Structures are given as C-alpha cells and as structure tokens.
Amino acid sequence: MDFMNNLIVDNDMLLYDGSFIHSFSKNNKLLEVGYDKDGLLLPKANITLLFSKVRNIPVYYRLFFGGVHEVNTVQGLIEELKDRRIILIADKGYYKNQLYEDLNSNHVNFIMPLPRDDKRIRYEITLDGVMEYHKRVIRYAEYKSNKYYLYIYEDQYLKYEETSEYYRIKLNRRKVVFHEEWAGKIAIMSNVKKNPKEVYEMWKSRDGDRESFDVWQNELQVDA
C-alpha cells in the first residue's frame, strides 16, 4: 500500500471509482455475500480505485470487506488524500452521502456533478459563456454558492435530444415528468475556482477513461 500511495504526486488529477469484485476463492478473507448491481447475491469485496489522468496510469487501489458501506471506504481514501495538492474527480456517491464536506474539511480539492434537482442550481442564470467540445457547442456560466463554486453547462445537442424525446413520448400519449429548463444541462460543484472550460474537460475526461478502469478492475478480479 505504501508503494501505491507513493504513486500519488502533487499537481495530479485523479479519477475516482468505487466498485466491487466477485470471487469464489476460499482464501480471500475480505469476501462477504452481498447484492451486486443486477440484484444477484454473490460473494464480493469492495474496491476503491484511483487513476491518474495526467500520467494515464493507475495510482491507487484498496480492497475492503464486501459488507463495508461505500461511505466508509471513501472516508478511508479521504484520510490518505488529505492536504495533498491534487484534484479528485468524484462521482455521485460523494454527493448522496455529503462526503464532499469531508473532502473540503480535509483540504482535498475536488469536482463533482450535482443532480439536476439540487436547489443550488440556478437554472434562470444567463449562460453568457460559449465554447466548443468535440464539435458540440456548450453554453456555460459560473457562480459561487456559499463556500463552493458552481459551473453550469448546456450542451445544445443534448438539449435537442432530450426535448425531442419528451415530445415523442407525449405524442404517444404517455405521461412523463419533464423540466424543460433542465434539458441539456449539467452542473458541477467544486471547492476550487478554475476556468469553466477546464472544469468541463476534466469532468468529461471520465468518459474516455472508463475502459481503463474496467480493464484494471477485471485484472484485480482475476487475481482475487
């Protein structure tokens, strides 16, 4: 673990992924029976992974008992990251458990998405910034909400897709809840002030590294 911990360096950008691995090994004492994402009851161990976006390498992993809640696995990670000069690209697990407060109090810089119904999102704000990302036009704005910075983006193509899908459903006389002001929008919260374009690119970088996470997780599962 000390070796992996030494791979985390200052000024790095770390992608977080919390997941689990299945195994029927009789020698792995971390395995505990629990439900997977498909509702199957299987022996599993929880795992925390960190991937360096800057260096494109895995830098950290830690296994936990299968019955340990994600809140506890993340708190263990926060303890190891505190006061380091890195940026953690967190996922929705940090939001639902308000673990971002723990990140902030331990001086861990982060960015994370907010659910669209979060009360801090100001949908009425004027999106006066414009940029292009992978040939898609993105409008954006930034503002501060208490001690955090919020960056709101509107993907014009995604807005068209979501709005069109809503009206297709409506034409078929099916009921669906649709908030037109939410269409195509994503809000990202951070405890550091950065260029909105940089924040967006940092968050979207998760998509491109999903395959790397999956390969790494599969290798660990084989070893289990």
mmCIF file with all atom_site columns, C-alpha atoms in Angstrom:
data_model
loop_
_atom_site.group_PDB
_atom_site.id
_atom_site.type_symbol
_atom_site.label_atom_id
_atom_site.label_alt_id
_atom_site.label_comp_id
_atom_site.label_asym_id
_atom_site.label_entity_id
_atom_site.label_seq_id
_atom_site.pdbx_PDB_ins_code
_atom_site.Cartn_x
_atom_site.Cartn_y
_atom_site.Cartn_z
_atom_site.occupancy
_atom_site.B_iso_or_equiv
_atom_site.pdbx_formal_charge
_atom_site.auth_seq_id
_atom_site.auth_comp_id
_atom_site.auth_asym_id
_atom_site.auth_atom_id
_atom_site.pdbx_PDB_model_num
ATOM 1   C CA . MET A 1 1   ? 0.000   0.000   0.000   1.00 0.00 ? 1   MET A CA 1
ATOM 2   C CA . ASP A 1 2   ? 2.891   2.378   0.701   1.00 0.00 ? 2   ASP A CA 1
ATOM 3   C CA . PHE A 1 3   ? 4.113   1.750   -2.843  1.00 0.00 ? 3   PHE A CA 1
ATOM 4   C CA . MET A 1 4   ? 0.726   2.675   -4.311  1.00 0.00 ? 4   MET A CA 1
ATOM 5   C CA . ASN A 1 5   ? 0.462   5.683   -2.017  1.00 0.00 ? 5   ASN A CA 1
ATOM 6   C CA . ASN A 1 6   ? 3.817   6.972   -3.294  1.00 0.00 ? 6   ASN A CA 1
ATOM 7   C CA . LEU A 1 7   ? 2.425   6.994   -6.832  1.00 0.00 ? 7   LEU A CA 1
ATOM 8   C CA . ILE A 1 8   ? 0.112   9.866   -5.869  1.00 0.00 ? 8   ILE A CA 1
ATOM 9   C CA . VAL A 1 9   ? 2.027   13.065  -6.577  1.00 0.00 ? 9   VAL A CA 1
ATOM 10  C CA . ASP A 1 10  ? 1.315   16.781  -6.304  1.00 0.00 ? 10  ASP A CA 1
ATOM 11  C CA . ASN A 1 11  ? -0.492  18.593  -9.119  1.00 0.00 ? 11  ASN A CA 1
ATOM 12  C CA . ASP A 1 12  ? -2.120  15.367  -10.295 1.00 0.00 ? 12  ASP A CA 1
ATOM 13  C CA . MET A 1 13  ? -5.706  14.900  -11.439 1.00 0.00 ? 13  MET A CA 1
ATOM 14  C CA . LEU A 1 14  ? -7.209  11.707  -10.040 1.00 0.00 ? 14  LEU A CA 1
ATOM 15  C CA . LEU A 1 15  ? -10.287 9.895   -11.291 1.00 0.00 ? 15  LEU A CA 1
ATOM 16  C CA . TYR A 1 16  ? -12.176 8.025   -8.578  1.00 0.00 ? 16  TYR A CA 1
ATOM 17  C CA . ASP A 1 17  ? -14.134 4.812   -9.000  1.00 0.00 ? 17  ASP A CA 1
ATOM 18  C CA . GLY A 1 18  ? -15.744 2.818   -6.235  1.00 0.00 ? 18  GLY A CA 1
ATOM 19  C CA . SER A 1 19  ? -16.865 -0.664  -7.190  1.00 0.00 ? 19  SER A CA 1
ATOM 20  C CA . PHE A 1 20  ? -16.611 -4.322  -6.189  1.00 0.00 ? 20  PHE A CA 1
ATOM 21  C CA . ILE A 1 21  ? -15.131 -7.581  -7.413  1.00 0.00 ? 21  ILE A CA 1
ATOM 22  C CA . HIS A 1 22  ? -16.666 -11.057 -7.278  1.00 0.00 ? 22  HIS A CA 1
ATOM 23  C CA . SER A 1 23  ? -14.758 -14.162 -6.306  1.00 0.00 ? 23  SER A CA 1
ATOM 24  C CA . PHE A 1 24  ? -15.436 -17.681 -5.079  1.00 0.00 ? 24  PHE A CA 1
ATOM 25  C CA . SER A 1 25  ? -11.950 -18.027 -3.620  1.00 0.00 ? 25  SER A CA 1
ATOM 26  C CA . LYS A 1 26  ? -11.805 -19.737 -0.243  1.00 0.00 ? 26  LYS A CA 1
ATOM 27  C CA . ASN A 1 27  ? -8.607  -17.880 0.641   1.00 0.00 ? 27  ASN A CA 1
ATOM 28  C CA . ASN A 1 28  ? -9.847  -14.284 0.340   1.00 0.00 ? 28  ASN A CA 1
ATOM 29  C CA . LYS A 1 29  ? -10.961 -13.219 3.811   1.00 0.00 ? 29  LYS A CA 1
ATOM 30  C CA . LEU A 1 30  ? -12.419 -9.943  2.513   1.00 0.00 ? 30  LEU A CA 1
ATOM 31  C CA . LEU A 1 31  ? -15.230 -11.696 0.657   1.00 0.00 ? 31  LEU A CA 1
ATOM 32  C CA . GLU A 1 32  ? -18.724 -11.283 2.064   1.00 0.00 ? 32  GLU A CA 1
ATOM 33  C CA . VAL A 1 33  ? -22.019 -12.212 0.433   1.00 0.00 ? 33  VAL A CA 1
ATOM 34  C CA . GLY A 1 34  ? -23.930 -9.215  -0.895  1.00 0.00 ? 34  GLY A CA 1
ATOM 35  C CA . TYR A 1 35  ? -26.081 -7.980  -3.754  1.00 0.00 ? 35  TYR A CA 1
ATOM 36  C CA . ASP A 1 36  ? -24.499 -6.776  -6.992  1.00 0.00 ? 36  ASP A CA 1
ATOM 37  C CA . LYS A 1 37  ? -25.936 -4.167  -9.376  1.00 0.00 ? 37  LYS A CA 1
ATOM 38  C CA . ASP A 1 38  ? -28.114 -6.841  -11.009 1.00 0.00 ? 38  ASP A CA 1
ATOM 39  C CA . GLY A 1 39  ? -29.620 -7.943  -7.717  1.00 0.00 ? 39  GLY A CA 1
ATOM 40  C CA . LEU A 1 40  ? -27.659 -11.211 -7.548  1.00 0.00 ? 40  LEU A CA 1
ATOM 41  C CA . LEU A 1 41  ? -26.488 -12.453 -4.172  1.00 0.00 ? 41  LEU A CA 1
ATOM 42  C CA . LEU A 1 42  ? -22.775 -13.239 -4.602  1.00 0.00 ? 42  LEU A CA 1
ATOM 43  C CA . PRO A 1 43  ? -19.540 -13.188 -2.563  1.00 0.00 ? 43  PRO A CA 1
ATOM 44  C CA . LYS A 1 44  ? -17.811 -9.866  -3.158  1.00 0.00 ? 44  LYS A CA 1
ATOM 45  C CA . ALA A 1 45  ? -15.204 -7.430  -1.892  1.00 0.00 ? 45  ALA A CA 1
ATOM 46  C CA . ASN A 1 46  ? -15.441 -3.659  -2.248  1.00 0.00 ? 46  ASN A CA 1
ATOM 47  C CA . ILE A 1 47  ? -12.689 -1.804  -4.052  1.00 0.00 ? 47  ILE A CA 1
ATOM 48  C CA . THR A 1 48  ? -11.567 1.814   -4.339  1.00 0.00 ? 48  THR A CA 1
ATOM 49  C CA . LEU A 1 49  ? -9.608  2.785   -7.447  1.00 0.00 ? 49  LEU A CA 1
ATOM 50  C CA . LEU A 1 50  ? -7.742  5.964   -8.404  1.00 0.00 ? 50  LEU A CA 1
ATOM 51  C CA . PHE A 1 51  ? -6.446  6.644   -11.898 1.00 0.00 ? 51  PHE A CA 1
ATOM 52  C CA . SER A 1 52  ? -4.072  9.474   -12.809 1.00 0.00 ? 52  SER A CA 1
ATOM 53  C CA . LYS A 1 53  ? -5.447  11.426  -15.751 1.00 0.00 ? 53  LYS A CA 1
ATOM 54  C CA . VAL A 1 54  ? -2.205  13.399  -16.067 1.00 0.00 ? 54  VAL A CA 1
ATOM 55  C CA . ARG A 1 55  ? 0.083   10.349  -16.310 1.00 0.00 ? 55  ARG A CA 1
ATOM 56  C CA . ASN A 1 56  ? -2.517  7.869   -17.601 1.00 0.00 ? 56  ASN A CA 1
ATOM 57  C CA . ILE A 1 57  ? -1.649  5.205   -15.030 1.00 0.00 ? 57  ILE A CA 1
ATOM 58  C CA . PRO A 1 58  ? -3.406  3.570   -12.048 1.00 0.00 ? 58  PRO A CA 1
ATOM 59  C CA . VAL A 1 59  ? -2.021  5.024   -8.828  1.00 0.00 ? 59  VAL A CA 1
ATOM 60  C CA . TYR A 1 60  ? -4.054  3.523   -6.009  1.00 0.00 ? 60  TYR A CA 1
ATOM 61  C CA . TYR A 1 61  ? -6.346  0.684   -5.093  1.00 0.00 ? 61  TYR A CA 1
ATOM 62  C CA . ARG A 1 62  ? -7.644  -0.641  -1.825  1.00 0.00 ? 62  ARG A CA 1
ATOM 63  C CA . LEU A 1 63  ? -9.852  -3.629  -1.019  1.00 0.00 ? 63  LEU A CA 1
ATOM 64  C CA . PHE A 1 64  ? -12.463 -3.628  1.744   1.00 0.00 ? 64  PHE A CA 1
ATOM 65  C CA . PHE A 1 65  ? -14.765 -6.238  3.224   1.00 0.00 ? 65  PHE A CA 1
ATOM 66  C CA . GLY A 1 66  ? -17.773 -6.836  0.997   1.00 0.00 ? 66  GLY A CA 1
ATOM 67  C CA . GLY A 1 67  ? -20.169 -5.689  3.705   1.00 0.00 ? 67  GLY A CA 1
ATOM 68  C CA . VAL A 1 68  ? -18.477 -2.313  4.247   1.00 0.00 ? 68  VAL A CA 1
ATOM 69  C CA . HIS A 1 69  ? -20.634 0.622   3.085   1.00 0.00 ? 69  HIS A CA 1
ATOM 70  C CA . GLU A 1 70  ? -19.203 2.924   0.416   1.00 0.00 ? 70  GLU A CA 1
ATOM 71  C CA . VAL A 1 71  ? -19.247 5.802   2.905   1.00 0.00 ? 71  VAL A CA 1
ATOM 72  C CA . ASN A 1 72  ? -16.615 4.038   4.991   1.00 0.00 ? 72  ASN A CA 1
ATOM 73  C CA . THR A 1 73  ? -14.433 3.108   2.010   1.00 0.00 ? 73  THR A CA 1
ATOM 74  C CA . VAL A 1 74  ? -14.441 6.709   0.810   1.00 0.00 ? 74  VAL A CA 1
ATOM 75  C CA . GLN A 1 75  ? -13.626 8.083   4.241   1.00 0.00 ? 75  GLN A CA 1
ATOM 76  C CA . GLY A 1 76  ? -10.564 5.848   4.307   1.00 0.00 ? 76  GLY A CA 1
ATOM 77  C CA . LEU A 1 77  ? -9.499  7.300   0.962   1.00 0.00 ? 77  LEU A CA 1
ATOM 78  C CA . ILE A 1 78  ? -10.045 10.868  2.156   1.00 0.00 ? 78  ILE A CA 1
ATOM 79  C CA . GLU A 1 79  ? -7.722  10.231  5.093   1.00 0.00 ? 79  GLU A CA 1
ATOM 80  C CA . GLU A 1 80  ? -4.942  9.250   2.683   1.00 0.00 ? 80  GLU A CA 1
ATOM 81  C CA . LEU A 1 81  ? -5.539  12.185  0.325   1.00 0.00 ? 81  LEU A CA 1
ATOM 82  C CA . LYS A 1 82  ? -5.918  14.973  2.873   1.00 0.00 ? 82  LYS A CA 1
ATOM 83  C CA . ASP A 1 83  ? -3.674  18.014  2.431   1.00 0.00 ? 83  ASP A CA 1
ATOM 84  C CA . ARG A 1 84  ? -2.294  16.701  -0.873  1.00 0.00 ? 84  ARG A CA 1
ATOM 85  C CA . ARG A 1 85  ? -2.167  19.113  -3.807  1.00 0.00 ? 85  ARG A CA 1
ATOM 86  C CA . ILE A 1 86  ? -4.307  17.091  -6.186  1.00 0.00 ? 86  ILE A CA 1
ATOM 87  C CA . ILE A 1 87  ? -7.758  17.384  -7.751  1.00 0.00 ? 87  ILE A CA 1
ATOM 88  C CA . LEU A 1 88  ? -10.143 14.486  -7.231  1.00 0.00 ? 88  LEU A CA 1
ATOM 89  C CA . ILE A 1 89  ? -12.797 13.947  -9.885  1.00 0.00 ? 89  ILE A CA 1
ATOM 90  C CA . ALA A 1 90  ? -15.510 12.479  -7.694  1.00 0.00 ? 90  ALA A CA 1
ATOM 91  C CA . ASP A 1 91  ? -18.738 10.702  -8.600  1.00 0.00 ? 91  ASP A CA 1
ATOM 92  C CA . LYS A 1 92  ? -22.347 10.842  -7.397  1.00 0.00 ? 92  LYS A CA 1
ATOM 93  C CA . GLY A 1 93  ? -21.502 8.713   -4.345  1.00 0.00 ? 93  GLY A CA 1
ATOM 94  C CA . TYR A 1 94  ? -19.825 11.742  -2.795  1.00 0.00 ? 94  TYR A CA 1
ATOM 95  C CA . TYR A 1 95  ? -22.961 13.812  -3.283  1.00 0.00 ? 95  TYR A CA 1
ATOM 96  C CA . LYS A 1 96  ? -25.574 11.449  -1.917  1.00 0.00 ? 96  LYS A CA 1
ATOM 97  C CA . ASN A 1 97  ? -23.604 10.941  1.296   1.00 0.00 ? 97  ASN A CA 1
ATOM 98  C CA . GLN A 1 98  ? -22.413 14.569  1.519   1.00 0.00 ? 98  GLN A CA 1
ATOM 99  C CA . LEU A 1 99  ? -18.836 13.314  1.554   1.00 0.00 ? 99  LEU A CA 1
ATOM 100 C CA . TYR A 1 100 ? -17.789 16.439  -0.327  1.00 0.00 ? 100 TYR A CA 1
ATOM 101 C CA . GLU A 1 101 ? -17.942 18.210  3.040   1.00 0.00 ? 101 GLU A CA 1
ATOM 102 C CA . ASP A 1 102 ? -15.333 15.759  4.330   1.00 0.00 ? 102 ASP A CA 1
ATOM 103 C CA . LEU A 1 103 ? -13.193 16.367  1.247   1.00 0.00 ? 103 LEU A CA 1
ATOM 104 C CA . ASN A 1 104 ? -13.338 20.104  1.778   1.00 0.00 ? 104 ASN A CA 1
ATOM 105 C CA . SER A 1 105 ? -12.605 19.985  5.512   1.00 0.00 ? 105 SER A CA 1
ATOM 106 C CA . ASN A 1 106 ? -9.569  17.770  4.796   1.00 0.00 ? 106 ASN A CA 1
ATOM 107 C CA . HIS A 1 107 ? -8.305  20.193  2.121   1.00 0.00 ? 107 HIS A CA 1
ATOM 108 C CA . VAL A 1 108 ? -8.837  17.797  -0.784  1.00 0.00 ? 108 VAL A CA 1
ATOM 109 C CA . ASN A 1 109 ? -9.660  19.700  -3.975  1.00 0.00 ? 109 ASN A CA 1
ATOM 110 C CA . PHE A 1 110 ? -12.475 18.136  -5.981  1.00 0.00 ? 110 PHE A CA 1
ATOM 111 C CA . ILE A 1 111 ? -15.007 18.498  -8.761  1.00 0.00 ? 111 ILE A CA 1
ATOM 112 C CA . MET A 1 112 ? -18.270 16.535  -8.791  1.00 0.00 ? 112 MET A CA 1
ATOM 113 C CA . PRO A 1 113 ? -21.603 16.614  -10.626 1.00 0.00 ? 113 PRO A CA 1
ATOM 114 C CA . LEU A 1 114 ? -24.836 17.679  -8.964  1.00 0.00 ? 114 LEU A CA 1
ATOM 115 C CA . PRO A 1 115 ? -28.208 16.025  -9.590  1.00 0.00 ? 115 PRO A CA 1
ATOM 116 C CA . ARG A 1 116 ? -30.477 18.214  -11.659 1.00 0.00 ? 116 ARG A CA 1
ATOM 117 C CA . ASP A 1 117 ? -32.899 18.784  -8.781  1.00 0.00 ? 117 ASP A CA 1
ATOM 118 C CA . ASP A 1 118 ? -30.253 20.245  -6.467  1.00 0.00 ? 118 ASP A CA 1
ATOM 119 C CA . LYS A 1 119 ? -31.537 23.518  -5.025  1.00 0.00 ? 119 LYS A CA 1
ATOM 120 C CA . ARG A 1 120 ? -28.208 25.268  -5.551  1.00 0.00 ? 120 ARG A CA 1
ATOM 121 C CA . ILE A 1 121 ? -28.512 25.111  -9.331  1.00 0.00 ? 121 ILE A CA 1
ATOM 122 C CA . ARG A 1 122 ? -29.714 28.446  -10.725 1.00 0.00 ? 122 ARG A CA 1
ATOM 123 C CA . TYR A 1 123 ? -31.412 27.446  -13.960 1.00 0.00 ? 123 TYR A CA 1
ATOM 124 C CA . GLU A 1 124 ? -32.513 31.019  -14.541 1.00 0.00 ? 124 GLU A CA 1
ATOM 125 C CA . ILE A 1 125 ? -28.937 32.312  -14.775 1.00 0.00 ? 125 ILE A CA 1
ATOM 126 C CA . THR A 1 126 ? -27.779 33.747  -18.102 1.00 0.00 ? 126 THR A CA 1
ATOM 127 C CA . LEU A 1 127 ? -25.360 31.383  -19.830 1.00 0.00 ? 127 LEU A CA 1
ATOM 128 C CA . ASP A 1 128 ? -23.105 34.055  -21.305 1.00 0.00 ? 128 ASP A CA 1
ATOM 129 C CA . GLY A 1 129 ? -20.096 31.812  -21.986 1.00 0.00 ? 129 GLY A CA 1
ATOM 130 C CA . VAL A 1 130 ? -19.744 29.720  -25.154 1.00 0.00 ? 130 VAL A CA 1
ATOM 131 C CA . MET A 1 131 ? -17.217 27.019  -26.024 1.00 0.00 ? 131 MET A CA 1
ATOM 132 C CA . GLU A 1 132 ? -16.875 24.001  -28.277 1.00 0.00 ? 132 GLU A CA 1
ATOM 133 C CA . TYR A 1 133 ? -16.190 20.488  -27.029 1.00 0.00 ? 133 TYR A CA 1
ATOM 134 C CA . HIS A 1 134 ? -15.723 17.665  -29.551 1.00 0.00 ? 134 HIS A CA 1
ATOM 135 C CA . LYS A 1 135 ? -17.656 19.663  -32.161 1.00 0.00 ? 135 LYS A CA 1
ATOM 136 C CA . ARG A 1 136 ? -20.555 20.264  -29.763 1.00 0.00 ? 136 ARG A CA 1
ATOM 137 C CA . VAL A 1 137 ? -21.498 23.812  -28.745 1.00 0.00 ? 137 VAL A CA 1
ATOM 138 C CA . ILE A 1 138 ? -21.646 24.303  -24.970 1.00 0.00 ? 138 ILE A CA 1
ATOM 139 C CA . ARG A 1 139 ? -23.024 27.376  -23.223 1.00 0.00 ? 139 ARG A CA 1
ATOM 140 C CA . TYR A 1 140 ? -21.965 27.950  -19.632 1.00 0.00 ? 140 TYR A CA 1
ATOM 141 C CA . ALA A 1 141 ? -21.932 30.190  -16.566 1.00 0.00 ? 141 ALA A CA 1
ATOM 142 C CA . GLU A 1 142 ? -20.246 30.116  -13.159 1.00 0.00 ? 142 GLU A CA 1
ATOM 143 C CA . TYR A 1 143 ? -21.164 31.481  -9.746  1.00 0.00 ? 143 TYR A CA 1
ATOM 144 C CA . LYS A 1 144 ? -20.469 30.889  -6.077  1.00 0.00 ? 144 LYS A CA 1
ATOM 145 C CA . SER A 1 145 ? -22.909 29.169  -3.731  1.00 0.00 ? 145 SER A CA 1
ATOM 146 C CA . ASN A 1 146 ? -21.813 29.597  -0.123  1.00 0.00 ? 146 ASN A CA 1
ATOM 147 C CA . LYS A 1 147 ? -18.295 28.103  0.065   1.00 0.00 ? 147 LYS A CA 1
ATOM 148 C CA . TYR A 1 148 ? -18.445 26.188  -3.231  1.00 0.00 ? 148 TYR A CA 1
ATOM 149 C CA . TYR A 1 149 ? -18.112 27.170  -6.884  1.00 0.00 ? 149 TYR A CA 1
ATOM 150 C CA . LEU A 1 150 ? -20.809 26.021  -9.290  1.00 0.00 ? 150 LEU A CA 1
ATOM 151 C CA . TYR A 1 151 ? -20.317 25.623  -13.017 1.00 0.00 ? 151 TYR A CA 1
ATOM 152 C CA . ILE A 1 152 ? -23.424 25.082  -15.138 1.00 0.00 ? 152 ILE A CA 1
ATOM 153 C CA . TYR A 1 153 ? -23.263 23.896  -18.756 1.00 0.00 ? 153 TYR A CA 1
ATOM 154 C CA . GLU A 1 154 ? -25.832 23.482  -21.513 1.00 0.00 ? 154 GLU A CA 1
ATOM 155 C CA . ASP A 1 155 ? -24.982 21.065  -24.336 1.00 0.00 ? 155 ASP A CA 1
ATOM 156 C CA . GLN A 1 156 ? -27.023 22.291  -27.309 1.00 0.00 ? 156 GLN A CA 1
ATOM 157 C CA . TYR A 1 157 ? -27.179 18.888  -28.991 1.00 0.00 ? 157 TYR A CA 1
ATOM 158 C CA . LEU A 1 158 ? -28.119 17.102  -25.773 1.00 0.00 ? 158 LEU A CA 1
ATOM 159 C CA . LYS A 1 159 ? -30.813 19.721  -25.167 1.00 0.00 ? 159 LYS A CA 1
ATOM 160 C CA . TYR A 1 160 ? -32.266 18.990  -28.613 1.00 0.00 ? 160 TYR A CA 1
ATOM 161 C CA . GLU A 1 161 ? -32.168 15.217  -27.974 1.00 0.00 ? 161 GLU A CA 1
ATOM 162 C CA . GLU A 1 162 ? -33.835 15.390  -24.564 1.00 0.00 ? 162 GLU A CA 1
ATOM 163 C CA . THR A 1 163 ? -36.502 17.839  -25.696 1.00 0.00 ? 163 THR A CA 1
ATOM 164 C CA . SER A 1 164 ? -37.271 15.813  -28.833 1.00 0.00 ? 164 SER A CA 1
ATOM 165 C CA . GLU A 1 165 ? -37.545 12.597  -26.814 1.00 0.00 ? 165 GLU A CA 1
ATOM 166 C CA . TYR A 1 166 ? -40.005 14.256  -24.443 1.00 0.00 ? 166 TYR A CA 1
ATOM 167 C CA . TYR A 1 167 ? -42.306 15.355  -27.257 1.00 0.00 ? 167 TYR A CA 1
ATOM 168 C CA . ARG A 1 168 ? -42.106 11.916  -28.899 1.00 0.00 ? 168 ARG A CA 1
ATOM 169 C CA . ILE A 1 169 ? -43.298 10.389  -25.648 1.00 0.00 ? 169 ILE A CA 1
ATOM 170 C CA . LYS A 1 170 ? -46.022 12.997  -25.369 1.00 0.00 ? 170 LYS A CA 1
ATOM 171 C CA . LEU A 1 171 ? -47.226 12.264  -28.925 1.00 0.00 ? 171 LEU A CA 1
ATOM 172 C CA . ASN A 1 172 ? -47.694 8.646   -27.867 1.00 0.00 ? 172 ASN A CA 1
ATOM 173 C CA . ARG A 1 173 ? -49.933 9.877   -25.035 1.00 0.00 ? 173 ARG A CA 1
ATOM 174 C CA . ARG A 1 174 ? -47.620 8.590   -22.363 1.00 0.00 ? 174 ARG A CA 1
ATOM 175 C CA . LYS A 1 175 ? -47.084 10.586  -19.200 1.00 0.00 ? 175 LYS A CA 1
ATOM 176 C CA . VAL A 1 176 ? -43.599 11.684  -18.244 1.00 0.00 ? 176 VAL A CA 1
ATOM 177 C CA . VAL A 1 177 ? -42.198 14.379  -15.955 1.00 0.00 ? 177 VAL A CA 1
ATOM 178 C CA . PHE A 1 178 ? -40.099 16.850  -17.933 1.00 0.00 ? 178 PHE A CA 1
ATOM 179 C CA . HIS A 1 179 ? -38.430 20.053  -16.762 1.00 0.00 ? 179 HIS A CA 1
ATOM 180 C CA . GLU A 1 180 ? -37.631 21.975  -19.907 1.00 0.00 ? 180 GLU A CA 1
ATOM 181 C CA . GLU A 1 181 ? -35.178 24.243  -18.111 1.00 0.00 ? 181 GLU A CA 1
ATOM 182 C CA . TRP A 1 182 ? -33.123 21.163  -17.182 1.00 0.00 ? 182 TRP A CA 1
ATOM 183 C CA . ALA A 1 183 ? -32.737 19.897  -20.746 1.00 0.00 ? 183 ALA A CA 1
ATOM 184 C CA . GLY A 1 184 ? -29.130 19.517  -21.870 1.00 0.00 ? 184 GLY A CA 1
ATOM 185 C CA . LYS A 1 185 ? -27.721 20.890  -18.627 1.00 0.00 ? 185 LYS A CA 1
ATOM 186 C CA . ILE A 1 186 ? -25.148 19.599  -16.177 1.00 0.00 ? 186 ILE A CA 1
ATOM 187 C CA . ALA A 1 187 ? -23.980 21.369  -13.035 1.00 0.00 ? 187 ALA A CA 1
ATOM 188 C CA . ILE A 1 188 ? -20.578 20.715  -11.496 1.00 0.00 ? 188 ILE A CA 1
ATOM 189 C CA . MET A 1 189 ? -19.569 21.755  -7.995  1.00 0.00 ? 189 MET A CA 1
ATOM 190 C CA . SER A 1 190 ? -16.016 22.361  -6.796  1.00 0.00 ? 190 SER A CA 1
ATOM 191 C CA . ASN A 1 191 ? -14.121 23.826  -3.880  1.00 0.00 ? 191 ASN A CA 1
ATOM 192 C CA . VAL A 1 192 ? -11.600 25.454  -6.237  1.00 0.00 ? 192 VAL A CA 1
ATOM 193 C CA . LYS A 1 193 ? -12.085 28.246  -8.753  1.00 0.00 ? 193 LYS A CA 1
ATOM 194 C CA . LYS A 1 194 ? -10.989 27.316  -12.252 1.00 0.00 ? 194 LYS A CA 1
ATOM 195 C CA . ASN A 1 195 ? -11.636 28.172  -15.877 1.00 0.00 ? 195 ASN A CA 1
ATOM 196 C CA . PRO A 1 196 ? -15.117 26.742  -16.695 1.00 0.00 ? 196 PRO A CA 1
ATOM 197 C CA . LYS A 1 197 ? -13.810 25.149  -19.885 1.00 0.00 ? 197 LYS A CA 1
ATOM 198 C CA . GLU A 1 198 ? -11.074 23.359  -17.933 1.00 0.00 ? 198 GLU A CA 1
ATOM 199 C CA . VAL A 1 199 ? -13.591 22.087  -15.372 1.00 0.00 ? 199 VAL A CA 1
ATOM 200 C CA . TYR A 1 200 ? -15.843 20.719  -18.118 1.00 0.00 ? 200 TYR A CA 1
ATOM 201 C CA . GLU A 1 201 ? -12.958 18.970  -19.856 1.00 0.00 ? 201 GLU A CA 1
ATOM 202 C CA . MET A 1 202 ? -11.804 17.480  -16.560 1.00 0.00 ? 202 MET A CA 1
ATOM 203 C CA . TRP A 1 203 ? -15.234 16.036  -15.868 1.00 0.00 ? 203 TRP A CA 1
ATOM 204 C CA . LYS A 1 204 ? -15.766 14.699  -19.396 1.00 0.00 ? 204 LYS A CA 1
ATOM 205 C CA . SER A 1 205 ? -12.368 13.007  -19.241 1.00 0.00 ? 205 SER A CA 1
ATOM 206 C CA . ARG A 1 206 ? -14.035 10.341  -17.088 1.00 0.00 ? 206 ARG A CA 1
ATOM 207 C CA . ASP A 1 207 ? -15.821 9.023   -20.184 1.00 0.00 ? 207 ASP A CA 1
ATOM 208 C CA . GLY A 1 208 ? -12.598 8.339   -22.030 1.00 0.00 ? 208 GLY A CA 1
ATOM 209 C CA . ASP A 1 209 ? -11.017 6.543   -19.074 1.00 0.00 ? 209 ASP A CA 1
ATOM 210 C CA . ARG A 1 210 ? -13.931 4.222   -18.352 1.00 0.00 ? 210 ARG A CA 1
ATOM 211 C CA . GLU A 1 211 ? -12.271 1.465   -20.370 1.00 0.00 ? 211 GLU A CA 1
ATOM 212 C CA . SER A 1 212 ? -9.035  1.802   -18.380 1.00 0.00 ? 212 SER A CA 1
ATOM 213 C CA . PHE A 1 213 ? -10.961 1.411   -15.135 1.00 0.00 ? 213 PHE A CA 1
ATOM 214 C CA . ASP A 1 214 ? -12.750 -1.681  -16.455 1.00 0.00 ? 214 ASP A CA 1
ATOM 215 C CA . VAL A 1 215 ? -9.510  -3.346  -17.582 1.00 0.00 ? 215 VAL A CA 1
ATOM 216 C CA . TRP A 1 216 ? -7.843  -2.651  -14.235 1.00 0.00 ? 216 TRP A CA 1
ATOM 217 C CA . GLN A 1 217 ? -10.850 -3.924  -12.288 1.00 0.00 ? 217 GLN A CA 1
ATOM 218 C CA . ASN A 1 218 ? -11.010 -7.107  -14.380 1.00 0.00 ? 218 ASN A CA 1
ATOM 219 C CA . GLU A 1 219 ? -7.330  -7.807  -13.693 1.00 0.00 ? 219 GLU A CA 1
ATOM 220 C CA . LEU A 1 220 ? -7.904  -7.424  -9.963  1.00 0.00 ? 220 LEU A CA 1
ATOM 221 C CA . GLN A 1 221 ? -10.920 -9.717  -10.168 1.00 0.00 ? 221 GLN A CA 1
ATOM 222 C CA . VAL A 1 222 ? -8.824  -12.428 -11.813 1.00 0.00 ? 222 VAL A CA 1
ATOM 223 C CA . ASP A 1 223 ? -6.247  -12.122 -9.021  1.00 0.00 ? 223 ASP A CA 1
ATOM 224 C CA . ALA A 1 224 ? -8.960  -12.391 -6.362  1.00 0.00 ? 224 ALA A CA 1
#
